[in-house]
Structures are given as structure tokens and as C-alpha cells.
Short mmCIF file of C-alpha atoms and ligand atoms in Angstrom, two decimals:
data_model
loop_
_atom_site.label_atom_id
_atom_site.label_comp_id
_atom_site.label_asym_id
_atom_site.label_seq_id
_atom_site.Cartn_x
_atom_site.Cartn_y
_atom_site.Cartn_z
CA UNK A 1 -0.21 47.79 -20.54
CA UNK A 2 -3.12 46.08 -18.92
CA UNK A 3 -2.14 43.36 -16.45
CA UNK A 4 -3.41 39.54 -17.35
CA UNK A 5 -2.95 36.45 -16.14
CA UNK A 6 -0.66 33.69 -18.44
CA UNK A 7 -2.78 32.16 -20.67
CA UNK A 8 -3.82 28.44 -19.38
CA UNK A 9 -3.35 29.63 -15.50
CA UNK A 10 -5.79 30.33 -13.34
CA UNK A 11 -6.41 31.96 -9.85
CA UNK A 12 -8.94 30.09 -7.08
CA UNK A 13 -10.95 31.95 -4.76
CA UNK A 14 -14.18 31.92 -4.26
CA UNK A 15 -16.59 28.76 -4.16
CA UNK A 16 -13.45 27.23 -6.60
CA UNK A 17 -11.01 27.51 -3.41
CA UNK A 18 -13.45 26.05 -0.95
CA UNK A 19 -13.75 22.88 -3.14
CA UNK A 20 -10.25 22.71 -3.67
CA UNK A 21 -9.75 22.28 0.46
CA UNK A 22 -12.81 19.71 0.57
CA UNK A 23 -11.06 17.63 -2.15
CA UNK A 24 -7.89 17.89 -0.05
CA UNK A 25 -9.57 17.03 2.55
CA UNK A 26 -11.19 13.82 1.41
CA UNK A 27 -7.87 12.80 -0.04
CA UNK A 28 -5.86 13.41 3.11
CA UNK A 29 -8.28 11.52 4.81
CA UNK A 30 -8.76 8.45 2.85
CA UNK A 31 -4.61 8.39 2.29
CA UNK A 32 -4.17 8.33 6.09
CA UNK A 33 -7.28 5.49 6.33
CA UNK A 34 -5.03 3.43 3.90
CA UNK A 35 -1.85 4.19 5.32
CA UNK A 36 -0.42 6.22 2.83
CA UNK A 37 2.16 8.73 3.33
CA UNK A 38 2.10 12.34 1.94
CA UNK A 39 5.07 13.31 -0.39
CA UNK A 40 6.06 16.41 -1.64
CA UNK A 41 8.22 17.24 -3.95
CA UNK A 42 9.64 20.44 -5.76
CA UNK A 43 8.16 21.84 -8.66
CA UNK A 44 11.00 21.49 -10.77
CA UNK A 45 13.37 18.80 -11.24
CA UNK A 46 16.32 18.12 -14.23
CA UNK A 47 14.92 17.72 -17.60
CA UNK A 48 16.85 14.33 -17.99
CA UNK A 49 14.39 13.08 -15.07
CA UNK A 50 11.33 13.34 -17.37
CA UNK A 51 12.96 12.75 -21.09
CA UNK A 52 13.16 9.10 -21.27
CA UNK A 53 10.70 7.81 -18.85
CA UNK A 54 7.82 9.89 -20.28
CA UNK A 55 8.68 8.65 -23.67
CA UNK A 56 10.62 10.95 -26.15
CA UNK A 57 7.73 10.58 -28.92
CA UNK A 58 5.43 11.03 -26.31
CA UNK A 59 3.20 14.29 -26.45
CA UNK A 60 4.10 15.80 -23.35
CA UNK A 61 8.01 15.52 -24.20
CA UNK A 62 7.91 16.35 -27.50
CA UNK A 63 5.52 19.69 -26.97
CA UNK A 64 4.46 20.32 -23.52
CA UNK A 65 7.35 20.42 -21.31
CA UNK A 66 8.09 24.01 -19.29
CA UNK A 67 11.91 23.86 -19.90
CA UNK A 68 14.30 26.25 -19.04
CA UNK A 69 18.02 27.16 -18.28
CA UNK A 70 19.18 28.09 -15.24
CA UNK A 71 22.06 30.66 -14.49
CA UNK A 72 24.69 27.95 -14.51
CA UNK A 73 23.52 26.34 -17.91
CA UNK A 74 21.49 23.18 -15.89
CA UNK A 75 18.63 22.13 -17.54
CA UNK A 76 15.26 22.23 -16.20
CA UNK A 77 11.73 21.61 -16.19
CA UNK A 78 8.62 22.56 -14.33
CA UNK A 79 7.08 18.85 -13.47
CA UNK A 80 5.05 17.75 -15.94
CA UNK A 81 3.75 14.58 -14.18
CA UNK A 82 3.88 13.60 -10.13
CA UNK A 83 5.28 10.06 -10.73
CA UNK A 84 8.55 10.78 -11.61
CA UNK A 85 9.32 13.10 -9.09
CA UNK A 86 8.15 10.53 -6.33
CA UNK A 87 10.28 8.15 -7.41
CA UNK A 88 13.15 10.04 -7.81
CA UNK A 89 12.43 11.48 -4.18
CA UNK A 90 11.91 8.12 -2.42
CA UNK A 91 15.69 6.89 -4.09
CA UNK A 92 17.29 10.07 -2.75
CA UNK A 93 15.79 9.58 0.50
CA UNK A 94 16.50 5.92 0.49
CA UNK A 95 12.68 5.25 1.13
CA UNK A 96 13.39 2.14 -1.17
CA UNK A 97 15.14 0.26 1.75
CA UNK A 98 12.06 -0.03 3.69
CA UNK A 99 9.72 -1.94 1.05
CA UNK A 100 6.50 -1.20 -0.06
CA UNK A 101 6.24 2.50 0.15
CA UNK A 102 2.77 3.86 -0.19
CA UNK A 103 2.91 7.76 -0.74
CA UNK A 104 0.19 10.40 -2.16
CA UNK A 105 0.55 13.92 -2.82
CA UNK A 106 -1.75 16.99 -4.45
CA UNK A 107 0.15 19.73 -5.96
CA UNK A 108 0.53 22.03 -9.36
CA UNK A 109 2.34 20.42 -12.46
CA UNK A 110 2.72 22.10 -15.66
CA UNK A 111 2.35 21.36 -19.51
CA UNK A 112 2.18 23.85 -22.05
CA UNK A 113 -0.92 21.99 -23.80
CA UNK A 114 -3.31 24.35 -25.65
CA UNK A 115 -5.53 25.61 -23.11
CA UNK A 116 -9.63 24.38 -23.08
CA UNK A 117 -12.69 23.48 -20.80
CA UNK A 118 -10.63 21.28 -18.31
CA UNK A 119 -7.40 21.50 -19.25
CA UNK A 120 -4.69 24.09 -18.40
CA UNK A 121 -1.35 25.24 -18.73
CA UNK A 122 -1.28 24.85 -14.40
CA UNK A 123 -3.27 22.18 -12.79
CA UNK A 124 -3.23 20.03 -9.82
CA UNK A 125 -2.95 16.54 -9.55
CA UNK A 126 -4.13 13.91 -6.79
CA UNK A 127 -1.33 11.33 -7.10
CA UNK A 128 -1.19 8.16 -5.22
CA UNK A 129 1.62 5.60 -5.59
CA UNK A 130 2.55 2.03 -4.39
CA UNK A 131 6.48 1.15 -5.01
CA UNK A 132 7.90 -2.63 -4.31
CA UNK A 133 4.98 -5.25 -5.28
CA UNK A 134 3.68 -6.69 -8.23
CA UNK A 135 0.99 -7.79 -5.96
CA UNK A 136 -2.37 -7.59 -8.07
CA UNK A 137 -4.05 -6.52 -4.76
CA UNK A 138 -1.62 -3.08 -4.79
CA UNK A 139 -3.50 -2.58 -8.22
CA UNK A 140 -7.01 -3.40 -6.48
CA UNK A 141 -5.86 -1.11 -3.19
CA UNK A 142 -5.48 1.49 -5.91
CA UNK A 143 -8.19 1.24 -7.73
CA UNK A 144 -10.57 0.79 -4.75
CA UNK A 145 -9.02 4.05 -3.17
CA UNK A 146 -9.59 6.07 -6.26
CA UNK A 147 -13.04 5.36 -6.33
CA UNK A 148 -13.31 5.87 -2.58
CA UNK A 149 -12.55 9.17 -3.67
CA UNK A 150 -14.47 9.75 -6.39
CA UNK A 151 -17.40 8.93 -5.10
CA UNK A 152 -16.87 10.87 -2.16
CA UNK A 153 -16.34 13.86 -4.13
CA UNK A 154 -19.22 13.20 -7.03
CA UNK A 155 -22.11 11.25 -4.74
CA UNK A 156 -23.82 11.40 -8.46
CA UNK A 157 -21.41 8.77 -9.57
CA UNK A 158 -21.03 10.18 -12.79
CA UNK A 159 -18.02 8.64 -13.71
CA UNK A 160 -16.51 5.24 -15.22
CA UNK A 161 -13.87 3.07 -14.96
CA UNK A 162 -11.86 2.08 -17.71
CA UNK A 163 -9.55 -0.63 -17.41
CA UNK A 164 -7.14 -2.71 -19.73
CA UNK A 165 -3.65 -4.72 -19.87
CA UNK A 166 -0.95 -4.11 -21.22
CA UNK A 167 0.87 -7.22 -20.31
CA UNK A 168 4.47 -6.99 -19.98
CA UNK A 169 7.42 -4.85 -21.10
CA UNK A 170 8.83 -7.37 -23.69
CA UNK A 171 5.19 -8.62 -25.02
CA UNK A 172 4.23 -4.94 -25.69
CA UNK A 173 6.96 -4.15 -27.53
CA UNK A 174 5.85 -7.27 -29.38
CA UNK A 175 2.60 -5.95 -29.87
CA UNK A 176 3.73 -2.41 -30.90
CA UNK A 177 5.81 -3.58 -33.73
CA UNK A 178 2.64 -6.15 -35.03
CA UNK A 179 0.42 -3.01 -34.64
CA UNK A 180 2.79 -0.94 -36.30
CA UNK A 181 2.84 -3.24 -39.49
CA UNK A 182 -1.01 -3.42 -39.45
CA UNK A 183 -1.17 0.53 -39.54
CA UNK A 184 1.28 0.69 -42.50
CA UNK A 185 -1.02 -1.56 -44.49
CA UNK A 186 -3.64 0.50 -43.59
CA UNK A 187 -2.20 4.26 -43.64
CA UNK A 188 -4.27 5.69 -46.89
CA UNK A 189 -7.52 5.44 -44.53
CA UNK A 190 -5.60 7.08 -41.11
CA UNK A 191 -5.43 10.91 -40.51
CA UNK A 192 -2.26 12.74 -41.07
CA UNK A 193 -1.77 12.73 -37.02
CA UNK A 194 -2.12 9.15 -36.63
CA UNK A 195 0.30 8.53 -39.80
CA UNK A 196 3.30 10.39 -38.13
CA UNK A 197 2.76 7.84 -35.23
CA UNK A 198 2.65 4.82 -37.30
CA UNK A 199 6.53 4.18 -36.69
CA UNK A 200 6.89 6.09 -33.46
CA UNK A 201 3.83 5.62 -31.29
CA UNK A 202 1.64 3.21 -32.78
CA UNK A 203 -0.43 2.66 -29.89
CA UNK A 204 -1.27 6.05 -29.66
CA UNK A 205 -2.76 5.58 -32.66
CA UNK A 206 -5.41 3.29 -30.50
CA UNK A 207 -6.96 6.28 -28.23
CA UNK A 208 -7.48 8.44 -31.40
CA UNK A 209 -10.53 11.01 -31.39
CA UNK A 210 -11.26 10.98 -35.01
CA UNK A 211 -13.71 8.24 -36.66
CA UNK A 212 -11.38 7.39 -39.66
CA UNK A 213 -9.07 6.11 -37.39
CA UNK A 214 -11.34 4.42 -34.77
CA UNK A 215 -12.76 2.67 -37.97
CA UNK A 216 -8.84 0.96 -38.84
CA UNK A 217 -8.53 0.57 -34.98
CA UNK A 218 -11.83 -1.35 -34.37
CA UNK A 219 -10.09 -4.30 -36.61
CA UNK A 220 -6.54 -3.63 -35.68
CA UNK A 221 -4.81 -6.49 -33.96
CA UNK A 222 -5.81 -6.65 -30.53
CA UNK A 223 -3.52 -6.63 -27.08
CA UNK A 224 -5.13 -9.03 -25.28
CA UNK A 225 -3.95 -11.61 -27.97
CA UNK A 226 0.02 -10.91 -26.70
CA UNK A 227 -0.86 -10.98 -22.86
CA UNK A 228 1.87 -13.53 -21.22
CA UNK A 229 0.04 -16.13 -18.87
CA UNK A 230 1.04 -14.81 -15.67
CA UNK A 231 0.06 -10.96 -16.45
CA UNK A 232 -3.41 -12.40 -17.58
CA UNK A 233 -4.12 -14.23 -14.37
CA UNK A 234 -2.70 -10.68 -12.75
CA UNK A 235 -5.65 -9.14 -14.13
CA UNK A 236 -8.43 -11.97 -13.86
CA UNK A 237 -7.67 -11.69 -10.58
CA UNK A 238 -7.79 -7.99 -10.22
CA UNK A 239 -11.19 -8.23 -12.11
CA UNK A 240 -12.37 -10.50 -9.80
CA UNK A 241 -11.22 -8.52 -6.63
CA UNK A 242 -13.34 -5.22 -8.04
CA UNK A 243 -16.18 -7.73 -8.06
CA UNK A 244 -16.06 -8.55 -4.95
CA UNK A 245 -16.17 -4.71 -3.39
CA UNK A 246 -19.23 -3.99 -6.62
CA UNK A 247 -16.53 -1.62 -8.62
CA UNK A 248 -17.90 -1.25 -11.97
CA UNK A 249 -15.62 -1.45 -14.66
CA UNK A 250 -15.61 -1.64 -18.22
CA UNK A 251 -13.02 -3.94 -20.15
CA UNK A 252 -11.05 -1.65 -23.10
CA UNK A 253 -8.89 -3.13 -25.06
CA UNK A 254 -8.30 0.35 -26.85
CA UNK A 255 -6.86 2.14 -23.55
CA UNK A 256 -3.40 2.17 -23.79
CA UNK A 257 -2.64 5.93 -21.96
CA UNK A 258 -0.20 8.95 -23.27
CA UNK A 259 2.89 8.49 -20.94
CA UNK A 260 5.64 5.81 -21.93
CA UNK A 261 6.34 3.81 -18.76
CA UNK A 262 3.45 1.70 -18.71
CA UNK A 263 2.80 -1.89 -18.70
CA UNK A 264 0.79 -4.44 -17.33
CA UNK A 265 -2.57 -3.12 -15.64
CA UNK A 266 -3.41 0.32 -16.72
CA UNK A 267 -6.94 2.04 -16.46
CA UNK A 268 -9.00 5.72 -16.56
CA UNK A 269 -12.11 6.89 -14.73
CA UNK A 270 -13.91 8.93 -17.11
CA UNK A 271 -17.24 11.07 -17.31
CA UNK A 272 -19.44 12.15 -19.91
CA UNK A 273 -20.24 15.43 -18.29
CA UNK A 274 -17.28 17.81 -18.91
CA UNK A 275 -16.71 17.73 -22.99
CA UNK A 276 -14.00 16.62 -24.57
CA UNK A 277 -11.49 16.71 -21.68
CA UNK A 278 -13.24 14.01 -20.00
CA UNK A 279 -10.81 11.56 -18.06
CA UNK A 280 -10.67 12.74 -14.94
CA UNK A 281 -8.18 9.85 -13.11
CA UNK A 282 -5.74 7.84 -14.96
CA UNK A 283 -2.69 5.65 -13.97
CA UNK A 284 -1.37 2.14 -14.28
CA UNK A 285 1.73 -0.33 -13.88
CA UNK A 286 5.42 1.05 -14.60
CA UNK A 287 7.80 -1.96 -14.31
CA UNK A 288 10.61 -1.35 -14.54
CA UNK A 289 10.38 2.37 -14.25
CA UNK A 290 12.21 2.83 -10.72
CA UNK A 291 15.13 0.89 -12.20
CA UNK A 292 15.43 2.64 -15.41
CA UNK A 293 15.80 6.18 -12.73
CA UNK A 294 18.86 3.94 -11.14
CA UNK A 295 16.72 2.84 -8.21
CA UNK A 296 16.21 -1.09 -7.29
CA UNK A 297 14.72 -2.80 -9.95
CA UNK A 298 11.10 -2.73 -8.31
CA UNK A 299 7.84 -2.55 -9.69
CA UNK A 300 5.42 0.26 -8.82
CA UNK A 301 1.67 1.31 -9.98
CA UNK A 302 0.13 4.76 -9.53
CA UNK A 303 -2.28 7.14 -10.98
CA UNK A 304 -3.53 10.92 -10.71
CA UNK A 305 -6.55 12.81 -11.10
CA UNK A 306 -6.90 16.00 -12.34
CA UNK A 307 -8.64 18.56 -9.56
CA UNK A 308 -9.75 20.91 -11.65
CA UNK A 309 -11.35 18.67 -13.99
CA UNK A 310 -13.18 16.64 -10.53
CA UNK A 311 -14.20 19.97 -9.31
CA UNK A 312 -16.02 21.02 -11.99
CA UNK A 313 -18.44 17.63 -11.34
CA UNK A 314 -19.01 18.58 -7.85
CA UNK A 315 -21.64 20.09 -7.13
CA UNK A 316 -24.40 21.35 -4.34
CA UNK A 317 -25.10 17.98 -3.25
CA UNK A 318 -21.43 18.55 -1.21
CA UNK A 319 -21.44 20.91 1.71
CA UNK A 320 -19.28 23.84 0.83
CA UNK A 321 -19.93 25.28 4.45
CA UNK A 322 -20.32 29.09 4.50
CA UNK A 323 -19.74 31.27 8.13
CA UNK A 324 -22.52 30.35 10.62
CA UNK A 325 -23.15 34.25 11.51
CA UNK A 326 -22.76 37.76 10.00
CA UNK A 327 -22.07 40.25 12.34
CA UNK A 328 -23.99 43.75 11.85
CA UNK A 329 -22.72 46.86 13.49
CA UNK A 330 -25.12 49.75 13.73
CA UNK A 331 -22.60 52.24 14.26
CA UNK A 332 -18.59 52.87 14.64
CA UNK A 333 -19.39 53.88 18.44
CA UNK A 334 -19.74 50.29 19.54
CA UNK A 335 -16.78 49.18 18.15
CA UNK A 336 -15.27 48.01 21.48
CA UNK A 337 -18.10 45.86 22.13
CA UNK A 338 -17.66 44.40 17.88
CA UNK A 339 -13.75 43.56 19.47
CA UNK A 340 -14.93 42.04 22.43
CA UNK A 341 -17.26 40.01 20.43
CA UNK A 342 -14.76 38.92 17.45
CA UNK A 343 -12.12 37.64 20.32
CA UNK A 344 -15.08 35.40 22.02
CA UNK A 345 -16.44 33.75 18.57
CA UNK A 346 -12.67 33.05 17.53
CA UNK A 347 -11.71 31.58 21.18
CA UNK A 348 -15.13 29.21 20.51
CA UNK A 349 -14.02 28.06 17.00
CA UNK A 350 -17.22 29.85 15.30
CA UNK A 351 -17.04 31.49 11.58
CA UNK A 352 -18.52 34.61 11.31
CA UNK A 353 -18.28 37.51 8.61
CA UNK A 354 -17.90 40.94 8.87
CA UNK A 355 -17.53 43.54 6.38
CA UNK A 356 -16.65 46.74 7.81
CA UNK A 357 -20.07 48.50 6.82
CA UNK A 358 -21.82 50.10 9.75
CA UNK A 359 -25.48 49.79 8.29
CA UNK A 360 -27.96 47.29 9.08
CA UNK A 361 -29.69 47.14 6.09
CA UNK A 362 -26.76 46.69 4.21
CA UNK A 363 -25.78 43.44 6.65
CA UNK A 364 -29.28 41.72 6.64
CA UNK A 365 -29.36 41.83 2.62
CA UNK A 366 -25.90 40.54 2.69
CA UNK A 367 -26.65 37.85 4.99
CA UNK A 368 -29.29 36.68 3.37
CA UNK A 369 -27.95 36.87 -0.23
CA UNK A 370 -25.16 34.49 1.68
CA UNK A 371 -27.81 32.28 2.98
CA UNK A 372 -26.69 32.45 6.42
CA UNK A 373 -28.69 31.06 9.57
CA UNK A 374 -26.95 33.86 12.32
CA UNK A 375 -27.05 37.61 12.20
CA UNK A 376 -25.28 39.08 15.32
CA UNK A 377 -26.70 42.93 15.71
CA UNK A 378 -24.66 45.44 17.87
CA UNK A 379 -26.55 48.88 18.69
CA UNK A 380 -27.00 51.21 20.90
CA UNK A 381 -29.50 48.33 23.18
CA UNK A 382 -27.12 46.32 23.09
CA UNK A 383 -24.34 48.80 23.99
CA UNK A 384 -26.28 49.72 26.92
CA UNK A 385 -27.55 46.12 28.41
CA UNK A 386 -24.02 45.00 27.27
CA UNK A 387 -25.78 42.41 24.96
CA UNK A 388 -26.21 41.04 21.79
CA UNK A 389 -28.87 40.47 19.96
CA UNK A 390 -29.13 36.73 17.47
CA UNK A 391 -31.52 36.86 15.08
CA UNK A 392 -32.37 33.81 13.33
CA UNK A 393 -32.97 34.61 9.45
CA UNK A 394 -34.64 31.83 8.90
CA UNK A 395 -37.70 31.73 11.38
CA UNK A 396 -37.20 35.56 12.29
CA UNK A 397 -36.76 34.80 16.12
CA UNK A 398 -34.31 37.02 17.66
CA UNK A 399 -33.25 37.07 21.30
CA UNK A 400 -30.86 39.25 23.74
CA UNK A 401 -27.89 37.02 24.97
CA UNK A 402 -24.82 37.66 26.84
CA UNK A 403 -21.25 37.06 25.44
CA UNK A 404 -21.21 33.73 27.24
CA UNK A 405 -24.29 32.66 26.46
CA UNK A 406 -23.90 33.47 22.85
CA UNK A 407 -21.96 29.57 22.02
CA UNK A 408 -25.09 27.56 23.59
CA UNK A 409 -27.37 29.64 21.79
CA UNK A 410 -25.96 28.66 18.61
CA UNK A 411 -25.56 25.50 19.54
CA UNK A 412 -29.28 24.49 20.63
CA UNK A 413 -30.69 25.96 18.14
CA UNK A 414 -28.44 25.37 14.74
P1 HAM B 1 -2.01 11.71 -17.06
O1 HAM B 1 -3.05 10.88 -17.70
O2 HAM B 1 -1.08 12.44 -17.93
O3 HAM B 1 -1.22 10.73 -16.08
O4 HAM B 1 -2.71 12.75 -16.08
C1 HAM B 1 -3.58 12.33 -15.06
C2 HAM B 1 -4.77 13.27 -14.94
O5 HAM B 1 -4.33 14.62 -14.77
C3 HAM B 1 -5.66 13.33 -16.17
O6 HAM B 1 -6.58 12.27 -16.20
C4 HAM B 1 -6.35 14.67 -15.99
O7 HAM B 1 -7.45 14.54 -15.10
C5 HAM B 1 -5.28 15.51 -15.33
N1 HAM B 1 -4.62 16.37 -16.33
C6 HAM B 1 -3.62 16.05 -17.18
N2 HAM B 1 -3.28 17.11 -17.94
C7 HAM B 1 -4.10 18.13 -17.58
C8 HAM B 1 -4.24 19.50 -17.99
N3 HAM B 1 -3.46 20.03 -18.91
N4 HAM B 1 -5.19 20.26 -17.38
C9 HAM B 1 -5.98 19.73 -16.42
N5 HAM B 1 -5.88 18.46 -15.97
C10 HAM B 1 -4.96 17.66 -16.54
C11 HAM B 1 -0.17 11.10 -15.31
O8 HAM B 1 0.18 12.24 -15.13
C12 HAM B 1 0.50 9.93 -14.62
N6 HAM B 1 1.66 10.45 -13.86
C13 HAM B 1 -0.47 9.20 -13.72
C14 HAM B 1 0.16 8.08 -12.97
C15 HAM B 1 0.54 8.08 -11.69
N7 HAM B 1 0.49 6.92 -13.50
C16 HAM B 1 1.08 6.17 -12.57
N8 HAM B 1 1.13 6.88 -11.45
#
């Protein structure tokens, strides 16, 4: 039997690996600039933790949920979602007593979807999470911060905010069952998918792919009709806070997101550049959520990224930094003075590559084919003046150095 990977997973190595640490980079770094604290939780958790909260009509739930028995008949599930798990962390650690909590984390999750161009049976989310205010500015701090991000990570800006509300727990429900009576009317002109949601997820109904349906849903009762007072001036204001910092956003009344616990603001950065799988950030307001998972009765906003899906948009424009020197030894004799020289570059903190092959030929082509500045050439010169000898591929210059002078040498003239 030939071995294979599971379909949907995926390894990283390779150019996909380094982006993967510069995207955890940029997040750990504008978390800690905002004060937020990293979080990690386990991969799996007890199927009752996802069930409700996710929605049991919702699509993840009802079809894409890793669940499984374990020896002593528990139930469990490989975490779908990050948002959950946080908050059922930060009640078990009692990190509700000390009010708000600001935590991020960047880790795999799992749903069995049917595998495509940017999406997978194994990804990794970004997740960022603010528990304890309804504060409109914890929705701006969000917001801002995700974009912080994105452009940090796609300088191209080719991406677009999305943003809509809900308005509150009791008005959608409102809404829900008005939209569910305007879809019955209209059923003969939805698609069969859309008609099994009708009763149980009419909203869903809203973010449809197929024309037919955006045609019913482009005259379909609208949410922003049902917003409560309060939850409108929540998001005026929010509006008018992105305005302030330039954020670019575009009102849509249609986004209504695939996960059950949301409410009030909710929003999606999106790109055209990665086919149909193109939302590549979405998260919102989940009142009521922490309460409903027996914690305080709080509120809390969030969202997550997908990395894979943001690392397919980067692309040369960020440094993916490759070893400053190769190291070419012309043969195994001066292997002693190849030791002497791998403990000095690692005591100075500089990269280098070397791949065992005792040809010089071999290590220039490779070093070029790299496009590395550096080639560092043992032979039997060298041996004997108890040198080393830098060429610079670039401008062809090559000079004799000692081990200590090799650092300053790199250093003047990188
Ligand atoms: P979500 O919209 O289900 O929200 O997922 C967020 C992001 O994860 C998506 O926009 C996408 O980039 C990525 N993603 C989702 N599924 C896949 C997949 N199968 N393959 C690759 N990428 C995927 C949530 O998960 C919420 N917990 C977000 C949130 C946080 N809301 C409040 N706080």
C-alpha cells in the first residue's frame, strides 16, 4: 500500500513554513502592541462544548464536526472553531474575575468540509478575542487590529471589509421568523439548498452563492429595519470610529456569517484573488455566548482568519529571508577547519547552509540558484593560511579573512 497523506491535510515546509512563522510573527507582535494575551488551548474539547453554541442546524454541526469516542464512552471533538474553546478556558481558569480579558491564539482546528483551493480538512486560525464589554470601541480595537494585520501581511491591500448588524439577540430572532415567512412565499424560485433552510436557518439563506436565490434575497426584508436604537447607535459609532483611522469598509446588509452565536456587529475581510474560498477573516458579537457556556453573563466579540487562505495572498513583496552564506567545502580533509567555522557563525547568530557535498561547483550553482549574497570556500589555501575565503556572488569580489574577522566582513559589506 502506498503511503498518503488524509485527504484535506497538508504538510508545510518549504517557502509555505517560512510564511507561516512571518504571519506568527506579525500576529505575536501586534497582540503584544495591543496588550493581548496568548491562549492556548487543546485540540479537543467535549462535543457538548460546540453543539449548541455553534448552532445545531448550523453547517459545521450538522456535517463537519471530527467526533469521536473515547475509551470510556466520553464524547469528543477535534475543535472546530477557536472561540469556544477560549471561553471555556478563561471560565475554568477563572480569567472572568479580572474583567476585560483580551486573548489571541494561532493554532490547527478541524472540519471535515469537502476539501478545495483554500479550504481544508486541517487549517489554522488567527483568533483574537475581547470578553467583558459591549464597548463599541472593543469592536473598533478589533477591527483596527485585524487590518493591522492584514495589511502587514498583504502590503497589496487586496482585501475588503465587510461589515453589518445584526442587532440584538431578541430582534434577530424577530427578524428570522419575518424572513422565514418571506422565503415561504417565495420558495418555488429558491434552490433545493436554500428551501431546507427556510424553517431552520433562514438567514443562511442570505449569504447564498447561487443567483436564483440572490435574486429572492435582493428584495427580502431587510435587517437593518429590526435594529433596536441602542445597537444602531453601537454601530454608527463604530462606523464613525473606522473613519477616523481611514478603514475602508463596505456596509452589507446580506452578511449574516455561518456560526450561531452571533449578534450585534458582525463583519468579513474578503479578497477577490483566491476563488471561491475567498473570506479570509471573519468574526463578530456573541452576547450572551459566555453565559449560555455557564460563565458570567458577559458580552464578548472576536474573529479568526484563516492562515492558509492569507498565505496564499502573500507574496514577494514580504521578505521571506533565506541564509546569508553557503558554505563550500573543497574536500573531506578540511573538515576540522568546516567545524571550527560552523561553531563561530552559530556563536555570531549568522544563517548559513551547508549540504554535505564536497564539490565546489556543485555549491556555487546551489548558491546561486538560492540567490544568496555569501559563499564561504574552504580548500587546501585556506587550510594552509588557516583562512577563509568570502566571495561575494553578486559583484564577484572575494577576499581571505580570518575566523574573527569573518562577522565584520559580513557586516560592512551586506
Ligand atoms: P469562521 O468564519 O467559521 O469563523 O472561520 C474564520 C476563518 O477561518 C474563515 O474566514 C477562513 O479564513 C478560515 N477557515 C474556515 N474554515 C476553513 C477551512 N476549512 N479551510 C481553511 N480555512 C478555513 C469562526 O471560526 C469564528 N470562531 C470566528 C470568531 C471568533 N467569531 C468570533 N470570534
Amino acid at each position: 500500500m502506498k503511503i498518503r497523506p488524509v485527504r484535506g491535510t497538508h504538510d508545510l515546509f518549504g517557502e509555505e513554513i517560512k510564511k507561516f512563522n512571518i504571519i506568527k510573527n506579525i500576529v505575536s507582535k501586534i497582540a503584544k502592541l495591543n496588550s493581548f494575551n496568548e491562549f492556548q488551548s487543546p485540540i479537543f474539547e467535549f462535543t457538548d462544548l460546540f453543539l449548541k453554541p455553534l448552532g445545531e442546524h448550523s453547517d459545521v454541526v450538522l456535517k463537519e464536526m471530527y467526533t469521536f469516542k473515547d475509551r470510556n464512552d466520553e464524547q469528543l471533538t477535534l475543535r472546530p472553531e477557536y472561540t469556544t474553546p477560549m471561553i471555556r478556558g478563561a471560565i475554568t481558569n477563572n480569567l472572568l474575575n479580572d474583567l476585560p480579558q483580551k486573548l489571541y491564539g494561532l493554532g490547527p482546528m478541524f472540519r471535515r468540509e469537502r476539501p478545495q483551493k483554500g479550504r481544508y480538512r486541517q487549517f489554522n486560525q488567527i483568533n483574537f478575542e475581547i470578553f467583558g464589554t459591549d464597548d463599541y470601541l472593543a469592536d473598533f480595537e478589533l477591527i483596527f487590529i485585524a487590518n493591522e494585520i492584514l495589511k502587514s501581511l498583504l502590503p497589496n491591500n487586496n482585501f475588503e471589509l465587510h461589515l453589518n448588524s445584526l442587532g440584538s439577540k431578541l430582534n434577530l430572532t424577530k427578524y428570522k421568523s419575518v424572513l422565514s415567512k418571506y422565503f415561504q412565499d417565495k420558495k418555488r424560485f429558491l434552490t433545493n439548498e436554500s428551501k431546507e433552510k427556510i424553517y431552520s436557518n433562514p438567514l443562511r439563506i442570505l449569504d447564498s452563492k447561487y443567483n436564483e436565490d440572490q435574486e429572492v434575497c435582493d428584495l427580502a426584508p431587510r435587517i437593518n429595519e429590526y435594529l433596536d436604537q441602542d445597537l444602531k447607535n453601537h454601530f454608527e459609532r463604530l462606523k464613525k470610529a473606522l473613519n477616523l483611522c481611514n478603514i475602508k469598509y463596505k456596509e452589507n446588509h446580506k452578511l449574516v456569517r455561518g456560526l450561531d452565536y452571533y449578534c450585534s456587529t458582525v463583519f468579513e475581510f474578503k479578497t477577490n484573488d483566491i476563488g471561491s474560498q475567498n473570506t479570509l477573516l471573519g468574526g463578530g458579537r456573541y452576547d450572551g455566548l459566555i453565559g449560555a457556556l455557564g460563565g458570567p453573563n458577559i458580552p464578548g466579540i472576536g474573529w479568526a482568519a484563516g492562515v492558509e487562505r492569507v498565505s496564499m495572498l502573500m507574496d514577494q513583496s514580504i521578505n521571506i529571508n533565506n541564509s546569508l552564506v553557503h558554505v563550500a567545502l573543497m574536500d573531506e580533509k578540511y573538515k576540522d577547519h568546516l567545524i571550527n567555522l560552523i561553531n563561530y557563525l552559530n556563536k555570531n547568530s549568522i544563517e548559513y547552509f551547508w549540504n554535505f557535498k564536497y564539490n565546489l561547483k556543485k555549491s556555487l550553482s546551489k548558491a546561486s540558484e538560492d540567490k544568496i549574497k555569501y559563499i564561504i570556500i574552504i580548500g587546501e589555501d585556506e587550510f594552509i593560511n588557516n583562512s577563509y575565503t568570502i566571495k561575494n556572488l553578486l559583484n564577484g569580489k572575494q577576499s581571505q579573512k580570518r575566523l574573527d574577522e569573518i562577522k565584520n566582513y559580513l557586516n560592512d559589506k551586506s
